[in-house]
């Protein structure tokens, strides 16, 4: 059990570099600060992967009527970001599925991204098999495991990404390959320009939120200090909806803290009623508003009116402004601030941000009880054998 003294934590610990290194045993701070360099590496491996499967991808051009991202946890966040990033770019619908199977409409004209960092996520392996059975155009993104084996045997496009890091730290590797495949298929364009702006902004931003920058000048440390001892409620809108969810899950996994997310304008039709009675419980929350200087006027008005009517009366409120002109720069600049804030909050709580023991224990117990991976292997092998027989007929 994690022991945390919420009343006596020394917030000066965030400016104690030795203490940060002592608590951050597995280097999650460095993973966060490496976001721009991970983006550059992911760009390069994505381009190589696209070239490797250029012939097959070319044969798919003009034949895609829908897109599905199948993944779980940290691997699924990349799908959420992809969907919002591409919303104004795609002429075909896209969905993110966190489940064992695909929707009934999935067919030979459906592009399916199966994404699992470990390659051992049973829901994603099951979705991969379902996609093959439905005749979908399947792509796999993974660092190894059974998903790699399945993709190789099925001769599906496979983008291999670096192993050995927590899945939540591998976001660029899970996200960017999908973007490059969409571009290669002619479904989106202008990716290189957006990435150039994004990497430049991230390189500048990391210098302002790194541990060496004192709390008074460090947005991520300030956010962690404000959230400490409360429950973060992160609110986004439109393209920042998945960013709000990313903040929430990083507080969950890195800080070992409860956290919640929602989005405008939907929250104005339900969530704000929780603040109407001015219940003392609302003081347990810190409301984090994700803002953009490009936000639509109607959203800007909603955020400001909602904050004035509800949140400012009983909760702490912290605004995080995205940087850049492109949606991708907006998304990843806010994510860098939030990721580091979640790590700094873990430091304030006196805990190592990297281990996720309860998740690992849950996976192990489920695997022990169901033997699901082996059953999926057998199902896949049967599918491949049937395919070989059909080819001979």
Short mmCIF file of C-alpha atoms in Angstrom, two decimals:
data_model
loop_
_atom_site.label_atom_id
_atom_site.label_comp_id
_atom_site.label_asym_id
_atom_site.label_seq_id
_atom_site.Cartn_x
_atom_site.Cartn_y
_atom_site.Cartn_z
CA UNK A 1 0.00 0.00 0.00
CA UNK A 2 1.24 3.51 -0.85
CA UNK A 3 1.62 5.64 2.26
CA UNK A 4 1.10 9.37 1.65
CA UNK A 5 1.06 12.17 4.22
CA UNK A 6 -1.15 14.76 2.55
CA UNK A 7 -0.75 17.30 5.33
CA UNK A 8 3.00 17.31 5.74
CA UNK A 9 4.52 16.96 2.26
CA UNK A 10 7.32 19.44 1.59
CA UNK A 11 6.53 21.10 -1.73
CA UNK A 12 10.15 22.23 -1.84
CA UNK A 13 10.98 18.65 -2.80
CA UNK A 14 10.12 19.54 -6.40
CA UNK A 15 13.21 21.74 -6.53
CA UNK A 16 15.41 19.10 -4.89
CA UNK A 17 17.02 17.35 -7.87
CA UNK A 18 18.62 14.68 -5.72
CA UNK A 19 15.28 13.79 -4.13
CA UNK A 20 13.59 13.61 -7.54
CA UNK A 21 16.26 11.18 -8.77
CA UNK A 22 15.92 9.14 -5.58
CA UNK A 23 12.16 8.70 -5.97
CA UNK A 24 12.02 8.45 -9.77
CA UNK A 25 13.95 5.18 -9.80
CA UNK A 26 13.00 4.16 -13.34
CA UNK A 27 13.45 7.55 -14.99
CA UNK A 28 9.91 8.60 -15.85
CA UNK A 29 10.99 12.25 -15.83
CA UNK A 30 13.45 11.47 -18.62
CA UNK A 31 10.77 9.64 -20.60
CA UNK A 32 8.58 12.75 -20.39
CA UNK A 33 11.40 15.09 -21.40
CA UNK A 34 12.27 12.78 -24.30
CA UNK A 35 8.89 13.40 -25.94
CA UNK A 36 10.38 15.51 -28.78
CA UNK A 37 13.25 13.07 -29.42
CA UNK A 38 10.82 10.13 -29.31
CA UNK A 39 8.74 11.99 -31.92
CA UNK A 40 11.77 12.33 -34.20
CA UNK A 41 12.63 8.64 -33.80
CA UNK A 42 8.98 7.67 -34.39
CA UNK A 43 8.91 9.78 -37.57
CA UNK A 44 11.94 7.95 -38.93
CA UNK A 45 10.76 4.43 -38.09
CA UNK A 46 7.28 5.24 -39.42
CA UNK A 47 8.72 6.33 -42.75
CA UNK A 48 10.80 3.15 -42.94
CA UNK A 49 7.77 1.04 -42.09
CA UNK A 50 5.64 2.71 -44.74
CA UNK A 51 8.36 2.09 -47.34
CA UNK A 52 8.59 -1.57 -46.34
CA UNK A 53 4.88 -2.11 -47.00
CA UNK A 54 4.45 0.46 -49.76
CA UNK A 55 3.22 -2.08 -52.29
CA UNK A 56 0.45 -3.44 -50.07
CA UNK A 57 -0.58 0.04 -48.89
CA UNK A 58 -0.72 1.24 -52.49
CA UNK A 59 -3.13 -1.60 -53.30
CA UNK A 60 -5.43 -0.31 -50.54
CA UNK A 61 -5.66 3.26 -51.85
CA UNK A 62 -9.20 4.32 -52.71
CA UNK A 63 -10.65 1.17 -51.14
CA UNK A 64 -11.20 2.31 -47.54
CA UNK A 65 -14.66 3.33 -46.34
CA UNK A 66 -14.06 3.27 -42.56
CA UNK A 67 -11.24 3.18 -40.02
CA UNK A 68 -11.06 1.43 -36.65
CA UNK A 69 -8.35 1.70 -34.02
CA UNK A 70 -8.28 -1.34 -31.72
CA UNK A 71 -6.27 -0.98 -28.52
CA UNK A 72 -6.40 -0.71 -24.75
CA UNK A 73 -4.95 1.57 -22.09
CA UNK A 74 -1.93 3.60 -23.12
CA UNK A 75 -2.08 2.08 -26.60
CA UNK A 76 -5.68 3.26 -27.07
CA UNK A 77 -4.94 6.89 -26.15
CA UNK A 78 -3.02 7.12 -29.42
CA UNK A 79 -6.22 6.14 -31.23
CA UNK A 80 -8.22 8.81 -29.42
CA UNK A 81 -5.65 11.44 -30.37
CA UNK A 82 -5.53 10.18 -33.96
CA UNK A 83 -9.31 10.36 -34.30
CA UNK A 84 -9.53 13.97 -33.09
CA UNK A 85 -6.44 15.03 -35.05
CA UNK A 86 -7.90 13.59 -38.25
CA UNK A 87 -11.52 14.64 -37.67
CA UNK A 88 -11.36 17.59 -40.07
CA UNK A 89 -9.05 15.76 -42.48
CA UNK A 90 -10.72 12.40 -43.10
CA UNK A 91 -13.57 11.82 -45.54
CA UNK A 92 -14.35 8.46 -43.94
CA UNK A 93 -15.54 7.72 -40.39
CA UNK A 94 -13.15 6.52 -37.68
CA UNK A 95 -13.84 4.82 -34.36
CA UNK A 96 -11.70 3.72 -31.41
CA UNK A 97 -12.63 0.27 -30.06
CA UNK A 98 -11.53 -0.93 -26.64
CA UNK A 99 -12.95 -4.43 -26.83
CA UNK A 100 -12.39 -8.02 -27.90
CA UNK A 101 -14.29 -7.73 -31.17
CA UNK A 102 -15.01 -5.25 -33.93
CA UNK A 103 -18.41 -3.80 -34.89
CA UNK A 104 -20.60 -5.68 -37.35
CA UNK A 105 -20.00 -3.15 -40.15
CA UNK A 106 -16.25 -3.91 -40.30
CA UNK A 107 -15.49 -5.52 -43.67
CA UNK A 108 -12.96 -5.66 -46.50
CA UNK A 109 -13.17 -1.88 -46.91
CA UNK A 110 -12.31 -1.21 -43.25
CA UNK A 111 -8.79 -0.22 -42.24
CA UNK A 112 -8.03 -1.60 -38.78
CA UNK A 113 -5.09 -0.41 -36.70
CA UNK A 114 -4.34 -3.02 -34.01
CA UNK A 115 -2.07 -1.37 -31.49
CA UNK A 116 -0.50 -3.00 -28.44
CA UNK A 117 2.81 -1.85 -27.03
CA UNK A 118 3.60 -5.23 -25.47
CA UNK A 119 1.96 -7.25 -28.21
CA UNK A 120 0.35 -9.36 -25.49
CA UNK A 121 -2.90 -7.47 -24.87
CA UNK A 122 -5.59 -10.11 -25.16
CA UNK A 123 -8.35 -7.72 -26.26
CA UNK A 124 -6.17 -6.43 -29.12
CA UNK A 125 -5.08 -9.91 -30.18
CA UNK A 126 -8.72 -10.93 -30.27
CA UNK A 127 -9.57 -7.83 -32.34
CA UNK A 128 -6.74 -8.69 -34.76
CA UNK A 129 -8.20 -12.15 -35.31
CA UNK A 130 -11.70 -10.72 -35.71
CA UNK A 131 -10.38 -8.25 -38.30
CA UNK A 132 -8.82 -11.10 -40.29
CA UNK A 133 -12.04 -13.10 -40.13
CA UNK A 134 -13.99 -10.10 -41.43
CA UNK A 135 -11.49 -9.56 -44.25
CA UNK A 136 -10.41 -6.13 -43.02
CA UNK A 137 -7.23 -4.36 -44.07
CA UNK A 138 -5.18 -4.85 -40.89
CA UNK A 139 -2.11 -2.98 -39.66
CA UNK A 140 -0.22 -3.87 -36.46
CA UNK A 141 1.84 -1.49 -34.31
CA UNK A 142 3.78 -3.18 -31.51
CA UNK A 143 7.15 -3.78 -29.89
CA UNK A 144 6.83 -7.56 -30.13
CA UNK A 145 4.84 -10.33 -28.48
CA UNK A 146 2.06 -12.34 -30.08
CA UNK A 147 0.81 -9.38 -32.12
CA UNK A 148 4.13 -9.29 -33.97
CA UNK A 149 3.91 -13.05 -34.59
CA UNK A 150 0.30 -12.84 -35.76
CA UNK A 151 1.03 -9.94 -38.14
CA UNK A 152 4.06 -11.67 -39.65
CA UNK A 153 2.19 -14.93 -40.23
CA UNK A 154 -0.81 -13.07 -41.68
CA UNK A 155 1.51 -10.93 -43.86
CA UNK A 156 -0.11 -7.79 -42.46
CA UNK A 157 1.77 -4.46 -42.45
CA UNK A 158 3.74 -4.35 -39.20
CA UNK A 159 5.35 -1.28 -37.64
CA UNK A 160 7.86 -2.34 -35.01
CA UNK A 161 8.56 0.14 -32.22
CA UNK A 162 11.22 0.16 -29.46
CA UNK A 163 10.68 -2.17 -26.51
CA UNK A 164 11.65 -1.64 -22.90
CA UNK A 165 9.65 1.38 -21.79
CA UNK A 166 6.32 1.82 -19.98
CA UNK A 167 3.58 1.83 -22.65
CA UNK A 168 2.35 5.25 -21.53
CA UNK A 169 5.81 6.69 -22.25
CA UNK A 170 5.77 5.34 -25.81
CA UNK A 171 2.97 7.61 -27.05
CA UNK A 172 4.78 8.99 -30.16
CA UNK A 173 5.63 5.45 -31.27
CA UNK A 174 2.02 4.35 -30.87
CA UNK A 175 0.53 7.43 -32.57
CA UNK A 176 2.77 8.62 -35.41
CA UNK A 177 2.97 5.35 -37.43
CA UNK A 178 -0.80 5.49 -37.87
CA UNK A 179 -0.60 9.08 -39.11
CA UNK A 180 2.02 8.19 -41.70
CA UNK A 181 -0.02 5.23 -42.93
CA UNK A 182 -3.07 7.47 -43.35
CA UNK A 183 -0.92 9.90 -45.30
CA UNK A 184 0.49 7.13 -47.50
CA UNK A 185 -3.07 6.00 -48.23
CA UNK A 186 -3.95 9.53 -49.35
CA UNK A 187 -6.45 9.99 -46.52
CA UNK A 188 -4.64 12.93 -44.87
CA UNK A 189 -1.95 15.39 -45.92
CA UNK A 190 0.32 18.08 -44.49
CA UNK A 191 1.74 15.82 -41.78
CA UNK A 192 5.39 16.84 -42.20
CA UNK A 193 4.62 20.53 -41.63
CA UNK A 194 2.62 19.80 -38.46
CA UNK A 195 5.35 17.55 -37.12
CA UNK A 196 8.02 20.16 -37.78
CA UNK A 197 6.11 22.76 -35.76
CA UNK A 198 5.30 20.24 -33.02
CA UNK A 199 8.86 19.03 -32.46
CA UNK A 200 10.17 22.60 -32.41
CA UNK A 201 7.59 23.63 -29.79
CA UNK A 202 8.23 20.54 -27.65
CA UNK A 203 11.98 21.17 -27.66
CA UNK A 204 11.42 24.68 -26.35
CA UNK A 205 8.76 23.67 -23.84
CA UNK A 206 10.78 20.87 -22.23
CA UNK A 207 13.43 23.44 -21.24
CA UNK A 208 10.76 25.31 -19.25
CA UNK A 209 9.29 22.33 -17.39
CA UNK A 210 12.38 20.23 -16.63
CA UNK A 211 13.36 19.56 -13.00
CA UNK A 212 16.12 22.19 -13.04
CA UNK A 213 13.53 24.97 -13.50
CA UNK A 214 12.19 26.09 -10.08
CA UNK A 215 8.53 25.70 -9.20
CA UNK A 216 7.77 29.42 -9.42
CA UNK A 217 8.69 29.38 -13.14
CA UNK A 218 7.69 25.79 -14.00
CA UNK A 219 4.11 25.19 -15.19
CA UNK A 220 4.19 21.44 -14.57
CA UNK A 221 5.50 21.84 -11.03
CA UNK A 222 2.91 24.55 -10.34
CA UNK A 223 0.14 22.27 -11.54
CA UNK A 224 1.37 19.38 -9.38
CA UNK A 225 1.53 21.68 -6.36
CA UNK A 226 -2.04 22.89 -6.93
CA UNK A 227 -3.39 19.37 -7.46
CA UNK A 228 -1.58 17.91 -4.44
CA UNK A 229 -4.08 16.77 -1.78
CA UNK A 230 -7.04 17.05 -4.18
CA UNK A 231 -8.64 15.04 -6.99
CA UNK A 232 -7.91 16.39 -10.49
CA UNK A 233 -10.88 16.89 -12.81
CA UNK A 234 -9.52 17.62 -16.29
CA UNK A 235 -11.79 19.28 -18.83
CA UNK A 236 -11.16 19.56 -22.55
CA UNK A 237 -13.13 20.18 -25.73
CA UNK A 238 -13.02 18.94 -29.32
CA UNK A 239 -9.41 18.03 -30.16
CA UNK A 240 -8.47 18.36 -26.48
CA UNK A 241 -10.95 15.70 -25.30
CA UNK A 242 -8.38 12.90 -25.59
CA UNK A 243 -5.75 15.17 -24.04
CA UNK A 244 -7.98 15.55 -20.98
CA UNK A 245 -8.25 11.76 -20.83
CA UNK A 246 -4.46 11.49 -21.13
CA UNK A 247 -4.03 13.88 -18.18
CA UNK A 248 -6.47 11.78 -16.17
CA UNK A 249 -4.80 8.45 -16.93
CA UNK A 250 -1.33 9.87 -16.22
CA UNK A 251 -2.52 11.07 -12.82
CA UNK A 252 -3.93 7.56 -12.29
CA UNK A 253 -0.80 5.65 -13.35
CA UNK A 254 2.09 7.97 -12.51
CA UNK A 255 0.69 9.72 -9.42
CA UNK A 256 -1.31 6.69 -8.18
CA UNK A 257 -4.13 9.19 -7.72
CA UNK A 258 -7.80 9.29 -8.48
CA UNK A 259 -8.56 11.55 -11.41
CA UNK A 260 -11.42 12.22 -13.79
CA UNK A 261 -11.99 13.89 -17.14
CA UNK A 262 -14.87 15.34 -19.13
CA UNK A 263 -15.39 17.75 -21.99
CA UNK A 264 -17.26 20.80 -23.23
CA UNK A 265 -20.02 21.31 -24.25
CA UNK A 266 -21.38 17.99 -22.91
CA UNK A 267 -20.41 18.67 -19.29
CA UNK A 268 -22.63 21.78 -19.27
CA UNK A 269 -25.62 19.46 -19.60
CA UNK A 270 -24.85 17.28 -16.57
CA UNK A 271 -21.54 17.59 -14.69
CA UNK A 272 -22.01 21.21 -13.56
CA UNK A 273 -25.04 20.22 -11.48
CA UNK A 274 -22.67 18.58 -9.02
CA UNK A 275 -21.48 22.07 -8.08
CA UNK A 276 -24.94 23.61 -7.63
CA UNK A 277 -25.43 22.84 -3.91
CA UNK A 278 -21.92 24.15 -3.13
CA UNK A 279 -21.30 20.85 -1.38
CA UNK A 280 -18.05 20.77 0.64
CA UNK A 281 -17.03 17.69 -1.33
CA UNK A 282 -16.40 19.90 -4.37
CA UNK A 283 -13.47 21.42 -2.49
CA UNK A 284 -11.70 18.09 -2.89
CA UNK A 285 -11.37 18.73 -6.63
CA UNK A 286 -8.93 20.77 -8.66
CA UNK A 287 -10.49 21.67 -12.00
CA UNK A 288 -7.92 21.72 -14.82
CA UNK A 289 -9.12 23.57 -17.91
CA UNK A 290 -7.35 22.74 -21.16
CA UNK A 291 -7.38 25.88 -23.29
CA UNK A 292 -6.23 26.88 -26.75
CA UNK A 293 -5.84 30.32 -28.25
CA UNK A 294 -7.52 28.80 -31.30
CA UNK A 295 -10.59 27.58 -29.41
CA UNK A 296 -13.94 28.46 -31.06
CA UNK A 297 -15.74 31.50 -29.66
CA UNK A 298 -18.68 29.42 -28.48
CA UNK A 299 -16.36 27.10 -26.54
CA UNK A 300 -14.42 30.02 -25.06
CA UNK A 301 -17.69 31.52 -23.81
CA UNK A 302 -18.83 28.21 -22.31
CA UNK A 303 -15.55 27.66 -20.48
CA UNK A 304 -15.53 31.14 -18.98
CA UNK A 305 -19.22 31.18 -18.00
CA UNK A 306 -19.07 27.66 -16.56
CA UNK A 307 -15.96 28.45 -14.55
CA UNK A 308 -17.57 31.61 -13.17
CA UNK A 309 -20.91 29.99 -12.30
CA UNK A 310 -19.65 26.73 -10.89
CA UNK A 311 -16.01 25.83 -10.47
CA UNK A 312 -14.57 29.10 -9.19
CA UNK A 313 -17.00 29.12 -6.25
CA UNK A 314 -15.79 25.99 -4.57
CA UNK A 315 -12.79 24.44 -6.31
CA UNK A 316 -9.26 25.31 -7.25
CA UNK A 317 -9.00 26.04 -10.97
CA UNK A 318 -5.86 25.76 -13.10
CA UNK A 319 -5.70 26.61 -16.81
CA UNK A 320 -3.25 24.92 -19.18
CA UNK A 321 -2.86 26.69 -22.52
CA UNK A 322 -1.73 24.67 -25.53
CA UNK A 323 1.05 25.95 -27.76
CA UNK A 324 1.31 26.20 -31.54
CA UNK A 325 -1.06 26.62 -34.46
CA UNK A 326 -1.62 22.99 -35.48
CA UNK A 327 -3.86 20.53 -33.68
CA UNK A 328 -0.94 18.15 -33.18
CA UNK A 329 1.21 20.84 -31.55
CA UNK A 330 -1.74 21.80 -29.33
CA UNK A 331 -2.22 18.20 -28.25
CA UNK A 332 1.37 17.21 -27.57
CA UNK A 333 2.41 20.48 -25.90
CA UNK A 334 -0.39 20.10 -23.36
CA UNK A 335 0.48 16.42 -22.92
CA UNK A 336 4.10 17.28 -22.08
CA UNK A 337 2.93 19.67 -19.36
CA UNK A 338 0.43 17.14 -17.99
CA UNK A 339 2.75 14.14 -18.12
CA UNK A 340 5.42 15.93 -16.12
CA UNK A 341 2.84 17.31 -13.70
CA UNK A 342 1.71 13.75 -12.95
CA UNK A 343 5.31 12.72 -12.27
CA UNK A 344 5.95 15.74 -10.06
CA UNK A 345 2.75 14.92 -8.16
CA UNK A 346 4.13 11.42 -7.55
CA UNK A 347 7.31 13.02 -6.17
CA UNK A 348 5.21 15.19 -3.85
CA UNK A 349 3.43 12.05 -2.68
CA UNK A 350 6.78 10.37 -2.05
CA UNK A 351 6.28 7.53 -4.53
CA UNK A 352 7.99 6.13 -7.64
CA UNK A 353 5.84 7.08 -10.65
CA UNK A 354 6.73 4.12 -12.87
CA UNK A 355 5.46 0.86 -11.28
CA UNK A 356 1.80 -0.04 -11.88
CA UNK A 357 1.64 -3.08 -9.62
CA UNK A 358 -2.14 -3.38 -9.41
CA UNK A 359 -2.50 -3.39 -13.21
CA UNK A 360 0.23 -6.02 -13.53
CA UNK A 361 -1.32 -8.16 -10.80
CA UNK A 362 -4.73 -7.94 -12.44
CA UNK A 363 -3.34 -9.00 -15.83
CA UNK A 364 -1.50 -11.93 -14.25
CA UNK A 365 -4.56 -13.17 -12.36
CA UNK A 366 -6.83 -12.88 -15.41
CA UNK A 367 -4.28 -14.74 -17.54
CA UNK A 368 -3.96 -17.49 -14.91
CA UNK A 369 -7.71 -17.99 -14.73
CA UNK A 370 -8.63 -17.85 -18.39
CA UNK A 371 -5.60 -19.07 -20.37
CA UNK A 372 -6.94 -16.63 -22.96
CA UNK A 373 -3.67 -15.97 -24.82
CA UNK A 374 -3.25 -19.67 -25.60
CA UNK A 375 -6.83 -19.96 -26.80
CA UNK A 376 -6.28 -16.95 -29.08
CA UNK A 377 -3.12 -18.57 -30.45
CA UNK A 378 -5.06 -21.71 -31.31
CA UNK A 379 -7.84 -19.69 -32.91
CA UNK A 380 -5.32 -17.73 -34.99
CA UNK A 381 -3.47 -20.87 -36.09
CA UNK A 382 -6.74 -22.40 -37.22
CA UNK A 383 -7.57 -19.27 -39.19
CA UNK A 384 -4.18 -19.30 -40.93
CA UNK A 385 -4.49 -23.01 -41.78
CA UNK A 386 -7.95 -22.43 -43.24
CA UNK A 387 -6.59 -19.54 -45.30
CA UNK A 388 -3.82 -21.75 -46.68
CA UNK A 389 -6.35 -24.45 -47.62
CA UNK A 390 -8.54 -21.87 -49.36
CA UNK A 391 -5.53 -20.61 -51.34
CA UNK A 392 -4.87 -24.12 -52.62
CA UNK A 393 -8.45 -24.65 -53.77
#
